[in-house]
Structures are given as structure tokens and as C-alpha cells.
Amino acid sequence: ETGVTQSPTHLIKTRGQQVTLRCSSQSGHNTVSWYQQALGQGPQFIFQYYREEENGRGNFPPRFSGLQFPNYSSELNVNALELDDSALYLCASSQERGYTFGSGTRLTVV
Amino acid sequence: EDQVTQSPEALRLQEGESSSLNCSYTVSGLRGLFWYRQDPGKGPEFLFTLYSAGEEKEKERLKATLTKKESFLHITAPKPEDSATYLCAGHSYGQNFVFGPGTRLSVLP
């Protein structure tokens, strides 16, 4: 097992720009979900992918989009960045009942 | 609406001083109640999953319990290395986690 790897670890973007965050799932895990964690708060569910299809979405606008690839790695794309998008973005991969979180990408929007 | 709350928001303990953290949940179609530990700037680290009221699980100085509306994380004789934020999450029918805001625990030597 290689764990869940996220890249980059830190990122600074300007308001209005677009960003892509990446997640490499744990070996054998076919489900990946993304969470946004603002400072001092618990993670908030963005969406989940199972075998390359989105199968669940939280209360986030369409400018938050994602992809899952055949090797189960995943991307989170955010368009038209806003200051409030500054947060730690977490990826979690799972198979059945086992869930593993990555260390996250810290995004700062200025 | 699914909701998870945690109390207290922050807790300071002396080394060896036992205490409990509370998690109250309203999650439709609950598939499991999870506890995670999160260190600053890191992702959540899995501690326990509880599936039914009355269930208890232990790991070193930690014990988690579950009722129909609440879960407790008991910390016995904590050490400074137990300092972290402890997150409670309901795993819902929609297959996503509903997290609480966390309890920031500081254990002083």
C-alpha cells in the first residue's frame, strides 16, 4: 500500500484564476472523494467519484469540478477562484469501508 | 439536514488528567460513526469506526463509545503527544462523511 498522495502541498493563486489539484489514490481503492477544510473547521464534502463517474456531490457550485482516471487517480478543478476558496483541500480514497486521507493541498487565494 | 456537532471546541488538560470529548450527530442512514485525529497541516488520521449503539472500541489511551445520538471519545491519562484536533464524522447513506468542527486538545506536561 502506498497511501494517498496529493500535489502540490501548497499553492498560491490570484482571485479569478483557475487551479487543478491532484490526488493519487491508495492502491486498489476505486472510490475517491474531495473535501474542503477552512481554517478551524471540519472538512466539508465537495464530491465523490466511483469508477470515473461522479456519484455524490455536496453543496458546492459548478465551478468546482473533478475527474477520476482509469488508474483511480483524481483531479479537483476550481474555476474563477474567490478569496473564500482559501482552504486545505483533502482527498480520500476508499474501497468498501476503508478510508484513507491524504495530507492535503493548502490553497491560498490572494 | 445531516449535522454533526462536537464539544468542547477546545480542551486543555494536564498530563495524566483524563477527560471525554462529545460528538452529537443527526445523520440520515448512518453507515458508521468515525473518529479521526488531525495534526496541524495534515490530513485526518483514522482512529475508530463504530456501527451500532452500545459498541465500544479502544486503542491505547483512547476509547470510543456510541449511543443512538452521541459518541464519546474518552482519553485516559493523556500524554503531550495526544495533543491534536479530534474530528468526529458520520458516514451517510450518500456515502460521504459529515464532519463535526472538531475538538482541539492540548495536553500540557
Tab-separated table of N, CA and C in Angstrom, chain A:
chain	number	residue	atom	x	y	z
A	1	GLU	N	0.845	-1.189	0.000
A	1	GLU	CA	0.000	0.000	0.000
A	1	GLU	C	0.885	1.245	0.000
A	2	THR	N	0.561	2.225	-0.873
A	2	THR	CA	1.408	3.401	-0.966
A	2	THR	C	0.767	4.594	-0.309
A	3	GLY	N	-0.480	4.517	0.175
A	3	GLY	CA	-1.134	5.654	0.786
A	3	GLY	C	-1.705	6.582	-0.268
A	4	VAL	N	-2.242	7.705	0.184
A	4	VAL	CA	-2.845	8.701	-0.692
A	4	VAL	C	-1.896	9.890	-0.790
A	5	THR	N	-1.545	10.245	-1.996
A	5	THR	CA	-0.591	11.334	-2.231
A	5	THR	C	-1.290	12.478	-2.932
A	6	GLN	N	-1.107	13.690	-2.411
A	6	GLN	CA	-1.705	14.874	-3.032
A	6	GLN	C	-0.613	15.846	-3.462
A	7	SER	N	-0.886	16.517	-4.591
A	7	SER	CA	0.071	17.513	-5.068
A	7	SER	C	-0.662	18.689	-5.704
A	8	PRO	N	-0.100	19.895	-5.604
A	8	PRO	CA	1.066	20.217	-4.783
A	8	PRO	C	0.685	20.288	-3.308
A	9	THR	N	1.633	20.481	-2.428
A	9	THR	CA	1.332	20.593	-0.998
A	9	THR	C	0.845	21.997	-0.657
A	10	HIS	N	1.399	22.981	-1.331
A	10	HIS	CA	0.985	24.371	-1.116
A	10	HIS	C	0.864	25.072	-2.466
A	11	LEU	N	-0.045	26.040	-2.521
A	11	LEU	CA	-0.289	26.743	-3.777
A	11	LEU	C	-0.852	28.129	-3.470
A	12	ILE	N	-0.349	29.128	-4.182
A	12	ILE	CA	-0.909	30.484	-4.054
A	12	ILE	C	-1.423	30.901	-5.417
A	13	LYS	N	-2.677	31.335	-5.472
A	13	LYS	CA	-3.300	31.774	-6.717
A	13	LYS	C	-3.954	33.133	-6.510
A	14	THR	N	-4.183	33.794	-7.625
A	14	THR	CA	-4.838	35.095	-7.612
A	14	THR	C	-6.333	34.921	-7.877
A	15	ARG	N	-7.124	35.747	-7.236
A	15	ARG	CA	-8.582	35.726	-7.441
A	15	ARG	C	-8.911	35.761	-8.929
A	16	GLY	N	-9.825	34.902	-9.358
A	16	GLY	CA	-10.230	34.828	-10.753
A	16	GLY	C	-9.493	33.760	-11.555
A	17	GLN	N	-8.369	33.289	-11.039
A	17	GLN	CA	-7.616	32.253	-11.749
A	17	GLN	C	-8.280	30.887	-11.581
A	18	GLN	N	-7.707	29.901	-12.264
A	18	GLN	CA	-8.168	28.520	-12.196
A	18	GLN	C	-7.062	27.671	-11.561
A	19	VAL	N	-7.453	26.590	-10.889
A	19	VAL	CA	-6.454	25.738	-10.249
A	19	VAL	C	-6.842	24.265	-10.423
A	20	THR	N	-5.824	23.412	-10.524
A	20	THR	CA	-6.033	21.955	-10.575
A	20	THR	C	-5.217	21.312	-9.476
A	21	LEU	N	-5.882	20.548	-8.650
A	21	LEU	CA	-5.234	19.802	-7.579
A	21	LEU	C	-5.294	18.321	-7.917
A	22	ARG	N	-4.257	17.578	-7.515
A	22	ARG	CA	-4.166	16.171	-7.914
A	22	ARG	C	-4.096	15.231	-6.720
A	23	CYS	N	-4.605	14.031	-6.931
A	23	CYS	CA	-4.653	13.029	-5.875
A	23	CYS	C	-4.341	11.670	-6.467
A	24	SER	N	-3.404	10.989	-5.872
A	24	SER	CA	-3.075	9.624	-6.279
A	24	SER	C	-3.623	8.689	-5.214
A	25	SER	N	-4.566	7.858	-5.606
A	25	SER	CA	-5.277	7.035	-4.633
A	25	SER	C	-4.422	5.887	-4.113
A	26	GLN	N	-4.854	5.357	-2.977
A	26	GLN	CA	-4.208	4.175	-2.429
A	26	GLN	C	-4.489	2.996	-3.351
A	27	SER	N	-3.510	2.151	-3.509
A	27	SER	CA	-3.603	1.018	-4.428
A	27	SER	C	-4.857	0.184	-4.155
A	28	GLY	N	-5.630	-0.078	-5.224
A	28	GLY	CA	-6.827	-0.905	-5.095
A	28	GLY	C	-8.078	-0.159	-4.716
A	29	HIS	N	-7.968	1.121	-4.389
A	29	HIS	CA	-9.135	1.903	-3.992
A	29	HIS	C	-9.800	2.522	-5.219
A	30	ASN	N	-11.088	2.210	-5.446
A	30	ASN	CA	-11.766	2.658	-6.653
A	30	ASN	C	-12.694	3.859	-6.417
A	31	THR	N	-12.726	4.345	-5.210
A	31	THR	CA	-13.570	5.496	-4.886
A	31	THR	C	-12.702	6.613	-4.338
A	32	VAL	N	-12.936	7.822	-4.825
A	32	VAL	CA	-12.186	8.960	-4.312
A	32	VAL	C	-13.159	10.093	-4.006
A	33	SER	N	-12.940	10.759	-2.910
A	33	SER	CA	-13.779	11.900	-2.553
A	33	SER	C	-12.896	13.081	-2.181
A	34	TRP	N	-13.433	14.258	-2.356
A	34	TRP	CA	-12.715	15.506	-2.089
A	34	TRP	C	-13.454	16.309	-1.021
A	35	TYR	N	-12.656	16.948	-0.150
A	35	TYR	CA	-13.202	17.752	0.923
A	35	TYR	C	-12.469	19.084	0.987
A	36	GLN	N	-13.193	20.123	1.394
A	36	GLN	CA	-12.606	21.434	1.641
A	36	GLN	C	-12.617	21.694	3.142
A	37	GLN	N	-11.466	22.056	3.701
A	37	GLN	CA	-11.404	22.343	5.136
A	37	GLN	C	-10.890	23.755	5.350
A	38	ALA	N	-11.782	24.650	5.723
A	38	ALA	CA	-11.386	26.008	6.071
A	38	ALA	C	-10.718	25.978	7.440
A	39	LEU	N	-9.939	27.003	7.705
A	39	LEU	CA	-9.165	27.056	8.945
A	39	LEU	C	-10.079	26.990	10.164
A	40	GLY	N	-9.801	26.063	11.059
A	40	GLY	CA	-10.566	25.953	12.295
A	40	GLY	C	-11.899	25.248	12.159
A	41	GLN	N	-12.168	24.676	10.995
A	41	GLN	CA	-13.429	23.985	10.770
A	41	GLN	C	-13.196	22.535	10.364
A	42	GLY	N	-14.262	21.754	10.394
A	42	GLY	CA	-14.173	20.387	9.909
A	42	GLY	C	-14.247	20.348	8.396
A	43	PRO	N	-13.769	19.271	7.788
A	43	PRO	CA	-13.849	19.139	6.326
A	43	PRO	C	-15.297	19.131	5.830
A	44	GLN	N	-15.520	19.752	4.653
A	44	GLN	CA	-16.836	19.782	4.010
A	44	GLN	C	-16.759	18.984	2.710
A	45	PHE	N	-17.727	18.117	2.504
A	45	PHE	CA	-17.746	17.244	1.326
A	45	PHE	C	-17.985	18.044	0.055
A	46	ILE	N	-17.110	17.842	-0.944
A	46	ILE	CA	-17.277	18.503	-2.238
A	46	ILE	C	-17.961	17.553	-3.211
A	47	PHE	N	-17.300	16.445	-3.523
A	47	PHE	CA	-17.900	15.411	-4.383
A	47	PHE	C	-17.130	14.115	-4.255
A	48	GLN	N	-17.707	13.075	-4.867
A	48	GLN	CA	-17.107	11.744	-4.843
A	48	GLN	C	-17.181	11.120	-6.222
A	49	TYR	N	-16.158	10.352	-6.581
A	49	TYR	CA	-16.128	9.619	-7.838
A	49	TYR	C	-15.954	8.132	-7.558
A	50	TYR	N	-16.678	7.346	-8.328
A	50	TYR	CA	-16.564	5.889	-8.266
A	50	TYR	C	-16.419	5.388	-9.689
A	51	ARG	N	-15.314	4.736	-9.954
A	51	ARG	CA	-15.040	4.205	-11.292
A	51	ARG	C	-15.306	5.257	-12.377
A	52	GLU	N	-14.709	6.428	-12.186
A	52	GLU	CA	-14.665	7.538	-13.152
A	52	GLU	C	-15.976	8.304	-13.297
A	53	GLU	N	-16.988	7.961	-12.473
A	53	GLU	CA	-18.270	8.680	-12.554
A	53	GLU	C	-18.518	9.401	-11.226
A	54	GLU	N	-19.018	10.632	-11.316
A	54	GLU	CA	-19.383	11.347	-10.095
A	54	GLU	C	-20.634	10.683	-9.520
A	55	ASN	N	-20.594	10.299	-8.243
A	55	ASN	CA	-21.760	9.627	-7.652
A	55	ASN	C	-22.181	10.258	-6.334
A	56	GLY	N	-21.828	11.525	-6.163
A	56	GLY	CA	-22.280	12.248	-4.977
A	56	GLY	C	-21.655	13.626	-4.986
A	57	ARG	N	-22.419	14.624	-4.547
A	57	ARG	CA	-21.918	15.992	-4.555
A	57	ARG	C	-22.481	16.745	-3.361
A	58	GLY	N	-21.626	17.541	-2.744
A	58	GLY	CA	-22.048	18.385	-1.645
A	58	GLY	C	-22.524	19.727	-2.153
A	59	ASN	N	-22.661	20.681	-1.244
A	59	ASN	CA	-23.218	21.980	-1.576
A	59	ASN	C	-22.143	22.931	-2.091
A	60	PHE	N	-21.576	22.617	-3.227
A	60	PHE	CA	-20.544	23.445	-3.849
A	60	PHE	C	-20.982	23.809	-5.260
A	61	PRO	N	-20.627	25.030	-5.710
A	61	PRO	CA	-21.075	25.487	-7.037
A	61	PRO	C	-20.386	24.719	-8.154
A	62	PRO	N	-20.924	24.823	-9.381
A	62	PRO	CA	-20.379	24.081	-10.530
A	62	PRO	C	-18.949	24.445	-10.898
A	63	ARG	N	-18.446	25.582	-10.402
A	63	ARG	CA	-17.057	25.916	-10.744
A	63	ARG	C	-16.070	24.969	-10.038
A	64	PHE	N	-16.592	24.144	-9.136
A	64	PHE	CA	-15.810	23.045	-8.567
A	64	PHE	C	-16.145	21.791	-9.384
A	65	SER	N	-15.140	21.265	-10.075
A	65	SER	CA	-15.380	20.081	-10.899
A	65	SER	C	-14.244	19.093	-10.695
A	66	GLY	N	-14.468	17.875	-11.154
A	66	GLY	CA	-13.451	16.869	-10.934
A	66	GLY	C	-13.372	15.841	-12.038
A	67	LEU	N	-12.362	15.010	-11.922
A	67	LEU	CA	-12.165	13.889	-12.838
A	67	LEU	C	-11.568	12.740	-12.047
A	68	GLN	N	-11.913	11.526	-12.454
A	68	GLN	CA	-11.205	10.358	-11.955
A	68	GLN	C	-10.727	9.574	-13.167
A	69	PHE	N	-9.510	9.117	-13.128
A	69	PHE	CA	-8.891	8.452	-14.269
A	69	PHE	C	-8.949	6.932	-14.111
A	70	PRO	N	-8.689	6.201	-15.200
A	70	PRO	CA	-8.773	4.727	-15.122
A	70	PRO	C	-7.882	4.115	-14.046
A	71	ASN	N	-6.784	4.777	-13.699
A	71	ASN	CA	-5.923	4.235	-12.636
A	71	ASN	C	-6.400	4.705	-11.255
A	72	TYR	N	-7.589	5.339	-11.210
A	72	TYR	CA	-8.261	5.810	-10.000
A	72	TYR	C	-7.639	7.050	-9.394
A	73	SER	N	-6.602	7.632	-10.030
A	73	SER	CA	-6.139	8.939	-9.575
A	73	SER	C	-7.208	9.967	-9.926
A	74	SER	N	-7.089	11.161	-9.346
A	74	SER	CA	-8.185	12.122	-9.467
A	74	SER	C	-7.658	13.549	-9.517
A	75	GLU	N	-8.479	14.423	-10.074
A	75	GLU	CA	-8.202	15.857	-10.083
A	75	GLU	C	-9.394	16.621	-9.551
A	76	LEU	N	-9.102	17.725	-8.879
A	76	LEU	CA	-10.110	18.703	-8.488
A	76	LEU	C	-9.772	19.994	-9.203
A	77	ASN	N	-10.713	20.517	-9.961
A	77	ASN	CA	-10.525	21.784	-10.665
A	77	ASN	C	-11.453	22.843	-10.076
A	78	VAL	N	-10.902	24.018	-9.855
A	78	VAL	CA	-11.720	25.126	-9.373
A	78	VAL	C	-11.497	26.304	-10.311
A	79	ASN	N	-12.572	26.785	-10.899
A	79	ASN	CA	-12.509	27.944	-11.797
A	79	ASN	C	-12.888	29.218	-11.056
A	80	ALA	N	-12.485	30.346	-11.638
A	80	ALA	CA	-12.874	31.657	-11.111
A	80	ALA	C	-12.683	31.728	-9.603
A	81	LEU	N	-11.467	31.512	-9.156
A	81	LEU	CA	-11.167	31.442	-7.734
A	81	LEU	C	-11.628	32.686	-6.979
A	82	GLU	N	-12.158	32.432	-5.777
A	82	GLU	CA	-12.576	33.509	-4.879
A	82	GLU	C	-11.726	33.426	-3.617
A	83	LEU	N	-11.675	34.550	-2.882
A	83	LEU	CA	-10.866	34.588	-1.666
A	83	LEU	C	-11.303	33.495	-0.682
A	84	ASP	N	-12.615	33.227	-0.616
A	84	ASP	CA	-13.145	32.227	0.309
A	84	ASP	C	-12.787	30.796	-0.070
A	85	ASP	N	-12.194	30.617	-1.238
A	85	ASP	CA	-11.758	29.271	-1.626
A	85	ASP	C	-10.452	28.892	-0.940
A	86	SER	N	-9.843	29.826	-0.241
A	86	SER	CA	-8.619	29.536	0.503
A	86	SER	C	-8.941	28.506	1.584
A	87	ALA	N	-8.237	27.358	1.541
A	87	ALA	CA	-8.545	26.261	2.450
A	87	ALA	C	-7.538	25.141	2.229
A	88	LEU	N	-7.643	24.125	3.072
A	88	LEU	CA	-6.927	22.866	2.875
A	88	LEU	C	-7.861	21.936	2.113
A	89	TYR	N	-7.429	21.427	0.976
A	89	TYR	CA	-8.240	20.518	0.173
A	89	TYR	C	-7.726	19.094	0.376
A	90	LEU	N	-8.624	18.246	0.823
A	90	LEU	CA	-8.284	16.882	1.180
A	90	LEU	C	-8.904	15.900	0.208
A	91	CYS	N	-8.145	14.895	-0.124
A	91	CYS	CA	-8.609	13.798	-0.952
A	91	CYS	C	-8.644	12.554	-0.079
A	92	ALA	N	-9.666	11.725	-0.250
A	92	ALA	CA	-9.751	10.465	0.486
A	92	ALA	C	-10.082	9.357	-0.497
A	93	SER	N	-9.335	8.288	-0.432
A	93	SER	CA	-9.661	7.154	-1.293
A	93	SER	C	-10.199	6.021	-0.436
A	94	SER	N	-11.044	5.208	-1.030
A	94	SER	CA	-11.677	4.166	-0.238
A	94	SER	C	-12.051	2.970	-1.097
A	95	GLN	N	-12.214	1.866	-0.411
A	95	GLN	CA	-12.767	0.649	-1.013
A	95	GLN	C	-13.569	-0.028	0.084
A	96	GLU	N	-14.851	-0.172	-0.160
A	96	GLU	CA	-15.765	-0.671	0.854
A	96	GLU	C	-15.691	0.238	2.065
A	97	ARG	N	-15.269	-0.255	3.228
A	97	ARG	CA	-15.359	0.556	4.440
A	97	ARG	C	-14.039	1.198	4.848
A	98	GLY	N	-12.976	0.996	4.090
A	98	GLY	CA	-11.703	1.588	4.476
A	98	GLY	C	-11.486	2.930	3.810
A	99	TYR	N	-11.182	3.965	4.583
A	99	TYR	CA	-10.960	5.298	4.037
A	99	TYR	C	-9.599	5.806	4.467
A	100	THR	N	-8.849	6.355	3.504
A	100	THR	CA	-7.539	6.927	3.795
A	100	THR	C	-7.476	8.329	3.239
A	101	PHE	N	-7.107	9.283	4.065
A	101	PHE	CA	-6.977	10.668	3.640
A	101	PHE	C	-5.530	10.993	3.290
A	102	GLY	N	-5.375	11.868	2.296
A	102	GLY	CA	-4.074	12.431	2.005
A	102	GLY	C	-3.761	13.568	2.961
A	103	SER	N	-2.577	14.133	2.829
A	103	SER	CA	-2.159	15.236	3.701
A	103	SER	C	-2.705	16.578	3.253
A	104	GLY	N	-3.279	16.609	2.056
A	104	GLY	CA	-3.954	17.817	1.614
A	104	GLY	C	-3.089	18.771	0.808
A	105	THR	N	-3.766	19.678	0.125
A	105	THR	CA	-3.139	20.800	-0.575
A	105	THR	C	-3.642	22.078	0.074
A	106	ARG	N	-2.724	22.896	0.543
A	106	ARG	CA	-3.109	24.185	1.143
A	106	ARG	C	-3.166	25.219	0.022
A	107	LEU	N	-4.370	25.683	-0.301
A	107	LEU	CA	-4.576	26.686	-1.345
A	107	LEU	C	-4.824	28.046	-0.702
A	108	THR	N	-4.057	29.024	-1.136
A	108	THR	CA	-4.268	30.407	-0.690
A	108	THR	C	-4.631	31.242	-1.903
A	109	VAL	N	-5.739	31.942	-1.842
A	109	VAL	CA	-6.182	32.825	-2.923
A	109	VAL	C	-6.001	34.265	-2.459
A	110	VAL	N	-5.250	35.024	-3.255
A	110	VAL	CA	-4.960	36.414	-2.855
A	110	VAL	C	-5.550	37.405	-3.866
